[in-house]
């Protein structure tokens, strides 16, 4: 089924794939959501959430951290696991949603079959609720429902990321890359309408004869990621964005390594950068077939709080569909030129390593970050 979907939508099934992905699904979907023995961790939105500019990969990352917290009950697995559930407040990227509520469920399947009506209300006075305000706050593990902070971007960094699975050993004995990819795959399951939209875009963009093992992916992240940008409402820049010539040189390096590379997938939220890079490739390496995200909005920012305001006529849904189509395109690549200072391009590489279509994955990192997430993107493990 997967290899028959080279030019159409495919995504791993949490229910049937096994491994970490199915372990997450089982932890998130208990037999009885209303049982007093089923415990919860509620991921609250920020009070001033309309200005929350975290993008897709940032949301997926913090959701993963909250899930790990829930599954280990804050590094105390002896207390049992919790189900992570999000509130139903506005999700900035879902403003104006025409296909569901203005929450993450506008675009993605719910994190759990359980409902907010199953959790204890935050104002309960019977000891059933605990509220965490700071990263190192402890709390009463006997409380049935724990709420994250709604005043800061709280996420406890769980020490033992494996114990909740029941596998012997610790995270040094198992693949952190496979675990991270599973959390990303679980969080980014599209709703049926979005799945259909991505499928249609993939069929417009991908040649039927594409060979993933001969394909190179270049997801260029620029615009508001660069130091000194002047994009109002976006997050601050995080790196000196590499020149496009640096991307091109890395493409040449890969082609020396594997002369059989015949196709390059080029995408970016930055229209000018993507267009200029494609011109460079056509001029300098005319033998390469170039695949692009046909119909990409290219909104010019990765920040989430005002997506619709950066591109005239584009809706939030257009932007999300475009971004996810680019991600799916790159799952068809084997070689990547990217910067791990972008959590978005790092997420692409991590997902490609575990759920991609190629035999294996190689990355040239032209903007290195120094953390476990970037390590997983760069070299796996």
CSV table of C-alpha atoms in Angstrom, one decimal:
chain,number,residue,atom,x,y,z
A,1,UNK,CA,0.0,0.0,0.0
A,2,UNK,CA,2.8,2.5,0.9
A,3,UNK,CA,4.9,2.0,-2.2
A,4,UNK,CA,1.8,2.2,-4.4
A,5,UNK,CA,1.2,5.7,-3.0
A,6,UNK,CA,4.4,7.4,-4.3
A,7,UNK,CA,2.3,10.0,-6.1
A,8,UNK,CA,-0.6,10.1,-3.6
A,9,UNK,CA,-1.4,10.4,0.1
A,10,UNK,CA,0.0,7.9,2.6
A,11,UNK,CA,0.3,8.1,6.4
A,12,UNK,CA,1.0,5.4,8.9
A,13,UNK,CA,-1.9,4.1,10.9
A,14,UNK,CA,-1.6,4.5,14.7
A,15,UNK,CA,-4.0,1.7,15.3
A,16,UNK,CA,-2.3,-0.9,13.1
A,17,UNK,CA,1.4,0.1,12.5
A,18,UNK,CA,2.7,-1.3,15.8
A,19,UNK,CA,5.8,0.0,17.4
A,20,UNK,CA,5.9,3.3,19.2
A,21,UNK,CA,3.1,4.8,17.1
A,22,UNK,CA,0.6,2.1,18.2
A,23,UNK,CA,1.9,2.4,21.8
A,24,UNK,CA,1.0,6.1,21.8
A,25,UNK,CA,-2.4,5.3,20.3
A,26,UNK,CA,-3.2,2.7,23.0
A,27,UNK,CA,-2.0,5.1,25.8
A,28,UNK,CA,-4.2,7.9,24.5
A,29,UNK,CA,-7.3,5.7,24.1
A,30,UNK,CA,-8.2,3.9,27.3
A,31,UNK,CA,-11.1,1.5,27.5
A,32,UNK,CA,-13.2,3.7,29.8
A,33,UNK,CA,-12.7,7.5,29.6
A,34,UNK,CA,-15.2,8.2,32.3
A,35,UNK,CA,-13.6,5.9,34.9
A,36,UNK,CA,-12.3,7.5,38.0
A,37,UNK,CA,-9.1,5.5,37.5
A,38,UNK,CA,-8.5,7.1,34.1
A,39,UNK,CA,-6.3,10.1,34.8
A,40,UNK,CA,-5.8,13.2,32.6
A,41,UNK,CA,-3.3,15.9,31.7
A,42,UNK,CA,-5.1,18.9,30.1
A,43,UNK,CA,-2.9,21.0,27.8
A,44,UNK,CA,-4.2,24.5,28.2
A,45,UNK,CA,-4.0,27.3,25.7
A,46,UNK,CA,-2.3,30.5,26.7
A,47,UNK,CA,-4.6,33.1,28.1
A,48,UNK,CA,-3.5,35.5,25.3
A,49,UNK,CA,-3.5,32.8,22.7
A,50,UNK,CA,-4.5,34.9,19.7
A,51,UNK,CA,-0.9,36.2,19.7
A,52,UNK,CA,0.6,32.7,20.1
A,53,UNK,CA,2.9,32.5,17.0
A,54,UNK,CA,4.1,28.9,17.4
A,55,UNK,CA,4.0,27.1,14.1
A,56,UNK,CA,3.1,23.5,13.3
A,57,UNK,CA,6.4,21.9,14.3
A,58,UNK,CA,6.6,23.9,17.5
A,59,UNK,CA,3.1,22.7,18.4
A,60,UNK,CA,3.9,19.1,17.6
A,61,UNK,CA,7.1,19.4,19.7
A,62,UNK,CA,5.4,20.8,22.8
A,63,UNK,CA,2.5,18.3,22.4
A,64,UNK,CA,5.1,15.5,22.4
A,65,UNK,CA,6.7,16.9,25.6
A,66,UNK,CA,3.3,17.1,27.3
A,67,UNK,CA,2.5,13.5,26.2
A,68,UNK,CA,5.7,12.2,27.6
A,69,UNK,CA,4.9,14.0,30.8
A,70,UNK,CA,1.4,12.5,30.8
A,71,UNK,CA,2.6,9.0,30.1
A,72,UNK,CA,5.2,9.1,32.9
A,73,UNK,CA,3.1,11.4,35.2
A,74,UNK,CA,6.0,13.8,35.4
A,75,UNK,CA,8.8,11.2,35.7
A,76,UNK,CA,7.0,9.2,38.3
A,77,UNK,CA,5.6,6.1,36.4
A,78,UNK,CA,4.7,4.4,39.7
A,79,UNK,CA,1.8,6.8,39.9
A,80,UNK,CA,0.3,5.5,36.6
A,81,UNK,CA,-0.2,7.2,33.2
A,82,UNK,CA,-2.3,10.1,32.1
A,83,UNK,CA,-4.2,10.7,28.9
A,84,UNK,CA,-3.2,14.0,27.2
A,85,UNK,CA,-6.2,16.1,26.1
A,86,UNK,CA,-6.2,19.7,24.7
A,87,UNK,CA,-8.7,22.4,25.6
A,88,UNK,CA,-11.2,23.7,23.1
A,89,UNK,CA,-10.0,27.3,23.0
A,90,UNK,CA,-9.0,29.1,19.8
A,91,UNK,CA,-6.0,27.7,18.0
A,92,UNK,CA,-4.6,30.7,16.1
A,93,UNK,CA,-3.9,28.7,12.9
A,94,UNK,CA,-7.6,27.6,12.9
A,95,UNK,CA,-9.1,31.1,12.8
A,96,UNK,CA,-12.0,31.1,10.3
A,97,UNK,CA,-12.1,27.3,10.0
A,98,UNK,CA,-14.8,26.2,7.6
A,99,UNK,CA,-14.4,22.5,8.3
A,100,UNK,CA,-14.7,22.2,12.1
A,101,UNK,CA,-14.0,24.1,15.3
A,102,UNK,CA,-11.4,26.8,15.5
A,103,UNK,CA,-9.1,24.4,17.4
A,104,UNK,CA,-6.4,22.0,16.3
A,105,UNK,CA,-9.2,19.6,15.4
A,106,UNK,CA,-10.0,21.9,12.5
A,107,UNK,CA,-7.0,20.2,10.8
A,108,UNK,CA,-6.0,17.1,12.8
A,109,UNK,CA,-7.7,14.1,14.3
A,110,UNK,CA,-8.3,14.4,18.1
A,111,UNK,CA,-5.4,13.3,20.3
A,112,UNK,CA,-7.8,11.0,22.1
A,113,UNK,CA,-11.3,9.5,21.9
A,114,UNK,CA,-11.9,10.9,25.4
A,115,UNK,CA,-13.6,14.3,25.8
A,116,UNK,CA,-13.2,17.3,28.0
A,117,UNK,CA,-16.5,16.2,29.7
A,118,UNK,CA,-14.5,13.2,31.1
A,119,UNK,CA,-12.0,15.4,32.9
A,120,UNK,CA,-12.4,17.1,36.3
A,121,UNK,CA,-13.2,20.9,36.0
A,122,UNK,CA,-10.3,23.1,36.8
A,123,UNK,CA,-12.2,24.8,39.7
A,124,UNK,CA,-13.0,21.5,41.5
A,125,UNK,CA,-12.5,21.8,45.2
A,126,UNK,CA,-12.4,18.1,46.1
A,127,UNK,CA,-8.7,17.5,45.5
A,128,UNK,CA,-9.2,15.9,42.1
A,129,UNK,CA,-7.3,18.7,40.3
A,130,UNK,CA,-3.8,20.0,40.3
A,131,UNK,CA,-2.4,23.0,38.4
A,132,UNK,CA,1.2,23.3,37.2
A,133,UNK,CA,2.5,26.8,37.0
A,134,UNK,CA,6.2,26.4,36.5
A,135,UNK,CA,8.5,23.9,34.9
A,136,UNK,CA,9.8,22.4,38.1
A,137,UNK,CA,6.5,22.6,40.1
A,138,UNK,CA,5.7,19.3,41.7
A,139,UNK,CA,2.0,18.3,42.1
A,140,UNK,CA,-0.1,15.7,43.9
A,141,UNK,CA,0.1,12.6,41.7
A,142,UNK,CA,-3.2,11.4,43.3
A,143,UNK,CA,-5.1,14.2,41.5
A,144,UNK,CA,-7.2,12.7,38.7
A,145,UNK,CA,-6.7,15.7,36.4
A,146,UNK,CA,-3.6,17.9,36.0
A,147,UNK,CA,-3.8,21.2,34.1
A,148,UNK,CA,-0.8,22.8,32.3
A,149,UNK,CA,-0.1,26.4,32.8
A,150,UNK,CA,-2.1,29.0,30.8
A,151,UNK,CA,0.4,31.8,31.5
A,152,UNK,CA,3.6,30.4,30.1
A,153,UNK,CA,4.8,27.9,27.5
A,154,UNK,CA,5.3,25.2,30.1
A,155,UNK,CA,6.7,21.8,29.1
A,156,UNK,CA,8.5,19.5,31.6
A,157,UNK,CA,11.5,17.7,29.9
A,158,UNK,CA,10.9,14.1,30.8
A,159,UNK,CA,14.1,12.2,31.8
A,160,UNK,CA,13.0,8.7,31.0
A,161,UNK,CA,11.2,8.7,27.7
A,162,UNK,CA,10.8,4.9,27.3
A,163,UNK,CA,9.6,3.5,30.6
A,164,UNK,CA,5.9,4.2,29.9
A,165,UNK,CA,6.1,1.8,26.9
A,166,UNK,CA,6.9,-1.2,29.1
A,167,UNK,CA,10.0,-2.0,27.1
A,168,UNK,CA,13.0,-3.0,29.1
A,169,UNK,CA,16.0,-0.6,29.4
A,170,UNK,CA,15.9,3.2,29.0
A,171,UNK,CA,16.2,5.7,26.2
A,172,UNK,CA,19.8,4.7,25.5
A,173,UNK,CA,18.6,1.3,24.6
A,174,UNK,CA,16.1,2.4,22.0
A,175,UNK,CA,15.8,4.7,19.1
A,176,UNK,CA,14.9,8.3,20.1
A,177,UNK,CA,14.5,9.1,16.4
A,178,UNK,CA,11.9,6.4,16.0
A,179,UNK,CA,10.1,7.6,19.2
A,180,UNK,CA,10.1,11.3,18.0
A,181,UNK,CA,8.9,10.3,14.5
A,182,UNK,CA,6.0,8.4,16.1
A,183,UNK,CA,4.9,11.4,18.2
A,184,UNK,CA,5.1,13.6,15.1
A,185,UNK,CA,3.1,11.1,13.0
A,186,UNK,CA,0.5,10.8,15.8
A,187,UNK,CA,0.1,14.5,16.2
A,188,UNK,CA,-0.1,15.3,12.4
A,189,UNK,CA,-2.9,12.9,11.4
A,190,UNK,CA,-5.0,15.1,9.1
A,191,UNK,CA,-8.8,15.3,9.1
A,192,UNK,CA,-10.5,13.6,6.1
A,193,UNK,CA,-11.0,16.9,4.3
A,194,UNK,CA,-7.4,17.9,4.7
A,195,UNK,CA,-6.2,14.5,3.7
A,196,UNK,CA,-8.2,14.8,0.5
A,197,UNK,CA,-6.7,18.3,-0.1
A,198,UNK,CA,-3.1,17.1,0.4
A,199,UNK,CA,-3.8,14.1,-1.8
A,200,UNK,CA,-5.0,16.3,-4.7
A,201,UNK,CA,-2.0,18.6,-4.3
A,202,UNK,CA,0.5,15.6,-4.3
A,203,UNK,CA,-1.1,14.2,-7.4
A,204,UNK,CA,-0.6,17.6,-9.2
A,205,UNK,CA,3.0,17.9,-8.0
A,206,UNK,CA,4.6,14.4,-8.1
A,207,UNK,CA,5.6,12.6,-11.3
A,208,UNK,CA,4.4,9.0,-11.3
A,209,UNK,CA,7.9,7.7,-12.1
A,210,UNK,CA,9.6,9.3,-9.2
A,211,UNK,CA,12.2,7.1,-7.5
A,212,UNK,CA,12.7,8.1,-3.8
A,213,UNK,CA,16.2,6.6,-3.7
A,214,UNK,CA,17.2,9.0,-6.5
A,215,UNK,CA,15.6,12.0,-5.0
A,216,UNK,CA,17.0,15.0,-3.1
A,217,UNK,CA,14.9,17.2,-0.9
A,218,UNK,CA,15.7,20.9,-0.2
A,219,UNK,CA,13.1,22.3,2.2
A,220,UNK,CA,14.3,26.0,2.4
A,221,UNK,CA,13.3,27.7,5.6
A,222,UNK,CA,13.9,31.5,5.4
A,223,UNK,CA,11.7,34.6,5.9
A,224,UNK,CA,11.0,35.0,9.6
A,225,UNK,CA,13.6,32.3,10.5
A,226,UNK,CA,16.4,34.7,9.6
A,227,UNK,CA,18.0,37.3,11.9
A,228,UNK,CA,17.0,40.8,11.1
A,229,UNK,CA,13.7,40.1,9.4
A,230,UNK,CA,11.0,42.8,9.4
A,231,UNK,CA,7.9,40.6,9.3
A,232,UNK,CA,5.3,41.9,11.8
A,233,UNK,CA,3.7,39.4,14.1
A,234,UNK,CA,6.3,36.7,13.4
A,235,UNK,CA,8.6,35.1,15.8
A,236,UNK,CA,12.2,36.5,16.2
A,237,UNK,CA,14.8,35.3,13.8
A,238,UNK,CA,17.0,32.4,14.9
A,239,UNK,CA,19.9,32.1,12.5
A,240,UNK,CA,22.0,33.7,9.8
A,241,UNK,CA,20.1,32.1,6.9
A,242,UNK,CA,22.6,30.3,4.6
A,243,UNK,CA,23.0,31.8,1.1
A,244,UNK,CA,21.3,29.9,-1.6
A,245,UNK,CA,24.7,29.1,-3.1
A,246,UNK,CA,25.4,27.1,0.0
A,247,UNK,CA,22.3,25.0,-0.6
A,248,UNK,CA,23.5,24.6,-4.2
A,249,UNK,CA,27.0,23.5,-3.2
A,250,UNK,CA,25.5,20.9,-0.9
A,251,UNK,CA,23.4,19.6,-3.8
A,252,UNK,CA,26.6,19.2,-5.8
A,253,UNK,CA,28.2,17.4,-2.9
A,254,UNK,CA,25.4,14.9,-2.8
A,255,UNK,CA,25.5,14.4,-6.6
A,256,UNK,CA,29.2,13.6,-6.3
A,257,UNK,CA,28.4,11.1,-3.5
A,258,UNK,CA,25.5,9.5,-5.6
A,259,UNK,CA,25.7,10.4,-9.3
A,260,UNK,CA,22.4,8.5,-9.9
A,261,UNK,CA,20.4,11.3,-8.2
A,262,UNK,CA,18.0,12.6,-10.9
A,263,UNK,CA,15.3,14.6,-9.1
A,264,UNK,CA,15.2,17.5,-6.6
A,265,UNK,CA,12.2,18.5,-4.5
A,266,UNK,CA,12.4,22.3,-3.7
A,267,UNK,CA,10.0,23.9,-1.4
A,268,UNK,CA,9.9,27.0,0.9
A,269,UNK,CA,7.5,29.3,2.6
A,270,UNK,CA,9.6,32.1,1.0
A,271,UNK,CA,8.6,32.6,-2.6
A,272,UNK,CA,11.6,34.7,-3.6
A,273,UNK,CA,14.1,32.3,-2.1
A,274,UNK,CA,12.4,29.2,-3.7
A,275,UNK,CA,12.2,30.9,-7.1
A,276,UNK,CA,15.8,32.0,-7.0
A,277,UNK,CA,17.0,28.6,-5.9
A,278,UNK,CA,15.1,26.9,-8.8
A,279,UNK,CA,16.8,29.3,-11.2
A,280,UNK,CA,20.2,28.4,-9.8
A,281,UNK,CA,19.5,24.7,-10.2
A,282,UNK,CA,18.3,25.1,-13.8
A,283,UNK,CA,21.3,27.1,-14.7
A,284,UNK,CA,24.0,25.1,-12.8
A,285,UNK,CA,22.7,21.5,-12.8
A,286,UNK,CA,20.2,21.4,-15.8
A,287,UNK,CA,20.2,17.5,-15.7
A,288,UNK,CA,18.1,17.5,-12.5
A,289,UNK,CA,14.4,17.2,-12.7
A,290,UNK,CA,12.8,19.7,-10.4
A,291,UNK,CA,9.6,18.9,-8.4
A,292,UNK,CA,7.8,21.7,-6.6
A,293,UNK,CA,4.6,22.1,-4.5
A,294,UNK,CA,2.2,23.1,-7.2
A,295,UNK,CA,-0.2,25.7,-5.8
A,296,UNK,CA,1.9,26.4,-2.7
A,297,UNK,CA,0.7,29.5,-1.0
A,298,UNK,CA,4.2,30.4,0.1
A,299,UNK,CA,2.9,32.8,2.8
A,300,UNK,CA,6.3,34.2,3.7
A,301,UNK,CA,6.3,33.2,7.4
A,302,UNK,CA,6.3,30.1,9.6
A,303,UNK,CA,4.6,31.9,12.5
A,304,UNK,CA,1.1,31.0,13.3
A,305,UNK,CA,-0.8,33.9,14.8
A,306,UNK,CA,-1.5,35.9,11.6
A,307,UNK,CA,-1.0,33.4,8.8
A,308,UNK,CA,-3.9,34.7,6.7
A,309,UNK,CA,-2.6,38.3,6.8
A,310,UNK,CA,0.6,37.7,4.9
A,311,UNK,CA,-0.7,36.5,1.6
A,312,UNK,CA,-3.7,38.3,0.0
A,313,UNK,CA,-6.6,35.9,-0.7
A,314,UNK,CA,-5.0,33.0,1.2
A,315,UNK,CA,-6.8,31.4,4.2
A,316,UNK,CA,-5.3,29.7,7.2
A,317,UNK,CA,-6.5,26.4,5.7
A,318,UNK,CA,-4.6,27.1,2.4
A,319,UNK,CA,-1.4,27.8,4.3
A,320,UNK,CA,-1.7,24.6,6.4
A,321,UNK,CA,-2.5,22.5,3.4
A,322,UNK,CA,0.4,23.9,1.5
A,323,UNK,CA,2.9,23.3,4.4
A,324,UNK,CA,1.7,19.8,5.0
A,325,UNK,CA,1.9,19.0,1.2
A,326,UNK,CA,5.5,20.2,1.3
A,327,UNK,CA,6.2,17.8,4.2
A,328,UNK,CA,4.6,14.9,2.4
A,329,UNK,CA,6.6,15.7,-0.8
A,330,UNK,CA,9.8,15.5,1.1
A,331,UNK,CA,8.9,12.1,2.5
A,332,UNK,CA,9.7,10.9,-1.0
A,333,UNK,CA,13.3,12.0,-0.8
A,334,UNK,CA,16.5,10.2,0.4
A,335,UNK,CA,19.0,13.0,0.5
A,336,UNK,CA,18.3,16.3,2.3
A,337,UNK,CA,20.0,19.8,2.4
A,338,UNK,CA,18.5,21.7,5.4
A,339,UNK,CA,19.2,23.6,8.5
A,340,UNK,CA,18.4,22.0,11.9
A,341,UNK,CA,18.0,25.4,13.4
A,342,UNK,CA,14.5,25.1,11.9
A,343,UNK,CA,12.4,22.6,13.8
A,344,UNK,CA,10.2,22.4,10.7
A,345,UNK,CA,12.9,21.1,8.4
A,346,UNK,CA,14.3,18.9,11.2
A,347,UNK,CA,10.8,17.4,11.6
A,348,UNK,CA,10.8,16.6,7.9
A,349,UNK,CA,14.1,14.7,8.2
A,350,UNK,CA,13.0,12.8,11.3
A,351,UNK,CA,9.8,11.7,9.7
A,352,UNK,CA,11.6,10.7,6.5
A,353,UNK,CA,14.0,8.5,8.5
A,354,UNK,CA,11.2,6.4,9.9
A,355,UNK,CA,8.1,6.8,7.7
A,356,UNK,CA,9.7,8.0,4.4
A,357,UNK,CA,9.7,6.1,1.1
A,358,UNK,CA,13.4,5.7,0.5
A,359,UNK,CA,15.8,3.0,1.6
A,360,UNK,CA,17.6,5.3,4.1
A,361,UNK,CA,18.2,9.0,4.7
A,362,UNK,CA,21.2,11.3,4.4
A,363,UNK,CA,21.4,14.9,5.6
A,364,UNK,CA,23.7,17.8,5.0
A,365,UNK,CA,23.1,20.3,7.7
A,366,UNK,CA,24.0,23.8,6.6
A,367,UNK,CA,22.7,25.5,9.8
A,368,UNK,CA,23.5,23.3,12.8
A,369,UNK,CA,21.6,23.3,16.0
A,370,UNK,CA,22.9,21.6,19.1
A,371,UNK,CA,20.2,19.5,20.7
A,372,UNK,CA,18.8,15.9,20.5
A,373,UNK,CA,16.1,17.0,18.1
A,374,UNK,CA,18.6,18.2,15.5
A,375,UNK,CA,20.8,15.2,16.2
A,376,UNK,CA,17.9,12.9,15.2
A,377,UNK,CA,17.3,14.9,12.1
A,378,UNK,CA,21.0,15.0,11.1
A,379,UNK,CA,22.1,11.5,11.8
A,380,UNK,CA,19.2,9.5,13.3
A,381,UNK,CA,19.8,7.1,16.2
